[in-house]
């Protein structure tokens, strides 16, 4: 899969989740992303983007009430986007 398969919003949300999960090693929630990162998106919009990213295989949802966790595909996206 190419880096170009994601729209700008999905790419921004995925990058925020990747960064936050790398720092905290905890599932990342939409409210957490909305508060900490200046994406200009509401928690509901971020939640919808996260659901789309989960469908595409970039994020996983360990528990119903937990946030999302990046998958190997998400880390591959990050590495590919570096160069």
Coordinates of N, CA and C in Angstrom, one line a residue:
X1 N 0.8 -1.2 0.0 CA 0.0 0.0 0.0 C 0.9 1.2 0.0
X2 N 0.5 2.2 -0.7 CA 1.3 3.4 -0.8 C 0.9 4.5 0.2
X3 N 1.8 5.4 0.4 CA 1.5 6.5 1.4 C 0.3 7.3 0.8
X4 N 0.2 7.4 -0.5 CA -0.9 8.2 -1.1 C -2.3 7.7 -1.0
X5 N -2.5 6.5 -0.4 CA -3.8 5.9 -0.3 C -4.7 6.7 0.8
X6 N -4.0 7.4 1.7 CA -4.7 8.1 2.8 C -4.9 9.6 2.4
X7 N -6.1 10.1 2.8 CA -6.3 11.5 2.6 C -5.6 12.3 3.7
X8 N -5.6 13.6 3.6 CA -4.8 14.4 4.5 C -5.3 14.2 5.9
X9 N -6.6 14.2 6.1 CA -7.1 14.1 7.5 C -6.7 12.7 8.1
X10 N -6.9 11.7 7.4 CA -6.5 10.4 7.9 C -5.0 10.3 8.2
X11 N -4.2 10.9 7.3 CA -2.8 10.9 7.5 C -2.4 11.7 8.8
X12 N -3.0 12.8 9.0 CA -2.8 13.6 10.2 C -3.1 12.8 11.5
X13 N -4.3 12.2 11.4 CA -4.8 11.5 12.6 C -3.8 10.3 12.9
X14 N -3.5 9.6 11.8 CA -2.6 8.4 12.0 C -1.2 8.8 12.5
X15 N -0.7 9.9 12.0 CA 0.6 10.4 12.5 C 0.5 10.8 14.0
X16 N -0.6 11.4 14.4 CA -0.8 11.8 15.8 C -0.9 10.6 16.7
X17 N -1.6 9.6 16.2 CA -1.8 8.3 17.0 C -0.4 7.6 17.1
X18 N 0.3 7.5 16.0 CA 1.6 6.9 16.0 C 2.5 7.6 17.0
X19 N 2.6 8.9 17.0 CA 3.5 9.7 17.9 C 3.0 9.4 19.3
X20 N 1.8 9.6 19.6 CA 1.3 9.5 21.0 C 1.5 8.1 21.5
X21 N 1.2 7.1 20.7 CA 1.4 5.7 21.2 C 2.9 5.4 21.4
X22 N 3.7 6.0 20.6 CA 5.2 5.8 20.8 C 5.7 6.4 22.1
X23 N 5.1 7.5 22.5 CA 5.5 8.2 23.7 C 4.9 7.6 24.9
X24 N 3.6 7.2 24.9 CA 2.9 6.7 26.1 C 2.8 5.2 26.2
X25 N 2.9 4.4 25.1 CA 2.6 3.0 25.1 C 1.3 2.6 25.6
X26 N 0.3 3.5 25.4 CA -1.1 3.3 25.9 C -2.0 3.5 24.7
X27 N -3.2 2.8 24.6 CA -4.1 3.1 23.5 C -4.5 4.6 23.5
X28 N -4.6 5.1 22.3 CA -4.8 6.5 22.1 C -6.3 6.8 21.7
X29 N -6.9 7.7 22.5 CA -8.3 8.0 22.2 C -8.5 9.3 21.4
X30 N -9.6 9.5 20.8 CA -9.9 10.7 20.0 C -9.8 12.0 20.8
X31 N -10.3 12.0 22.0 CA -10.3 13.2 22.8 C -8.9 13.6 23.1
X32 N -8.0 12.6 23.4 CA -6.6 12.8 23.6 C -5.9 13.5 22.4
X33 N -6.2 13.0 21.2 CA -5.6 13.5 20.0 C -6.1 15.0 19.8
X34 N -7.5 15.2 20.0 CA -8.0 16.5 19.8 C -7.4 17.5 20.7
X35 N -7.2 17.2 22.0 CA -6.7 18.1 23.0 C -5.2 18.4 22.8
X36 N -4.4 17.4 22.4 CA -3.0 17.5 22.4 C -2.4 18.0 21.1
X37 N -3.1 17.7 20.0 CA -2.6 18.0 18.7 C -3.5 19.0 18.0
X38 N -2.9 20.1 17.5 CA -3.7 21.1 16.8 C -4.1 20.7 15.4
X39 N -5.0 19.8 15.3 CA -5.4 19.3 14.0 C -6.6 20.1 13.5
X40 N -7.3 20.8 14.3 CA -8.5 21.6 14.0 C -9.7 20.6 13.7
X41 N -9.7 19.5 14.3 CA -10.7 18.5 14.2 C -11.4 18.2 15.5
X42 N -12.7 17.9 15.5 CA -13.4 17.6 16.7 C -13.1 16.1 17.1
X43 N -13.3 15.8 18.4 CA -13.1 14.4 18.7 C -14.0 13.4 17.9
X44 N -15.2 13.8 17.5 CA -16.1 13.0 16.7 C -15.5 12.7 15.3
X45 N -14.9 13.8 14.7 CA -14.3 13.6 13.4 C -13.1 12.7 13.5
X46 N -12.3 12.9 14.6 CA -11.1 12.1 14.8 C -11.5 10.6 15.0
X47 N -12.6 10.4 15.8 CA -13.1 9.1 16.0 C -13.5 8.4 14.7
X48 N -14.2 9.2 13.8 CA -14.6 8.6 12.5 C -13.3 8.3 11.7
X49 N -12.3 9.2 11.7 CA -11.1 8.9 10.9 C -10.4 7.7 11.5
X50 N -10.4 7.5 12.8 CA -9.8 6.3 13.4 C -10.5 5.1 13.0
X51 N -11.8 5.1 13.0 CA -12.6 4.0 12.5 C -12.3 3.6 11.1
X52 N -12.1 4.6 10.2 CA -11.7 4.3 8.8 C -10.3 3.7 8.8
X53 N -9.4 4.2 9.6 CA -8.0 3.7 9.6 C -8.0 2.3 10.2
X54 N -8.9 2.0 11.1 CA -9.0 0.6 11.6 C -9.5 -0.3 10.5
X55 N -10.5 0.1 9.7 CA -11.0 -0.7 8.6 C -9.9 -1.0 7.6
X56 N -9.0 0.0 7.4 CA -8.0 -0.1 6.4 C -6.8 -0.9 7.0
X57 N -6.8 -1.2 8.3 CA -5.8 -2.0 8.8 C -4.6 -1.3 9.5
X58 N -4.8 0.0 9.6 CA -3.7 0.9 10.2 C -3.8 0.9 11.7
X59 N -5.0 0.8 12.3 CA -5.1 0.8 13.7 C -5.9 -0.4 14.2
X60 N -5.8 -0.7 15.4 CA -6.6 -1.8 16.0 C -7.2 -1.3 17.3
X61 N -8.2 -1.9 17.8 CA -9.0 -1.5 18.9 C -9.0 -2.6 20.0
X62 N -8.1 -2.6 20.9 CA -7.9 -3.7 21.9 C -9.2 -4.0 22.7
X63 N -9.9 -2.9 23.1 CA -11.1 -3.1 24.0 C -12.1 -2.1 23.5
X64 N -13.4 -2.3 23.7 CA -14.4 -1.4 23.3 C -14.3 0.0 23.8
X65 N -13.9 0.1 25.1 CA -13.8 1.4 25.7 C -12.4 2.0 25.6
X66 N -11.4 1.3 25.0 CA -10.1 1.8 24.9 C -9.9 2.5 23.6
X67 N -8.8 3.3 23.5 CA -8.4 4.0 22.3 C -7.9 3.0 21.3
X68 N -7.2 3.6 20.3 CA -6.7 2.7 19.2 C -5.2 2.6 19.3
X69 N -4.7 1.5 18.8 CA -3.2 1.2 18.8 C -2.8 1.0 17.4
X70 N -1.6 1.5 17.0 CA -1.1 1.3 15.6 C -0.8 -0.1 15.3
X71 N -0.9 -0.6 14.1 CA -0.6 -1.9 13.7 C 0.8 -1.8 12.9
X72 N 1.3 -3.0 12.5 CA 2.5 -3.0 11.8 C 2.4 -2.2 10.5
X73 N 1.2 -2.3 9.9 CA 0.9 -1.5 8.7 C 1.1 0.0 8.9
X74 N 0.7 0.5 10.1 CA 0.8 1.9 10.4 C 2.3 2.2 10.5
X75 N 3.1 1.4 11.2 CA 4.5 1.6 11.3 C 5.2 1.6 9.9
X76 N 4.8 0.7 9.0 CA 5.3 0.7 7.7 C 5.0 2.0 7.0
X77 N 3.8 2.5 7.1 CA 3.4 3.8 6.6 C 4.3 4.9 7.0
X78 N 4.6 4.9 8.3 CA 5.5 5.9 8.9 C 6.9 5.8 8.3
X79 N 7.4 4.6 8.2 CA 8.8 4.4 7.7 C 8.8 4.8 6.2
X80 N 7.8 4.4 5.4 CA 7.7 4.8 4.0 C 7.6 6.3 3.8
X81 N 6.9 7.0 4.7 CA 6.7 8.4 4.6 C 8.0 9.2 4.9
X82 N 9.0 8.6 5.5 CA 10.2 9.3 5.8 C 11.1 9.5 4.6
X83 N 11.0 8.6 3.6 CA 11.9 8.9 2.5 C 11.6 8.1 1.3

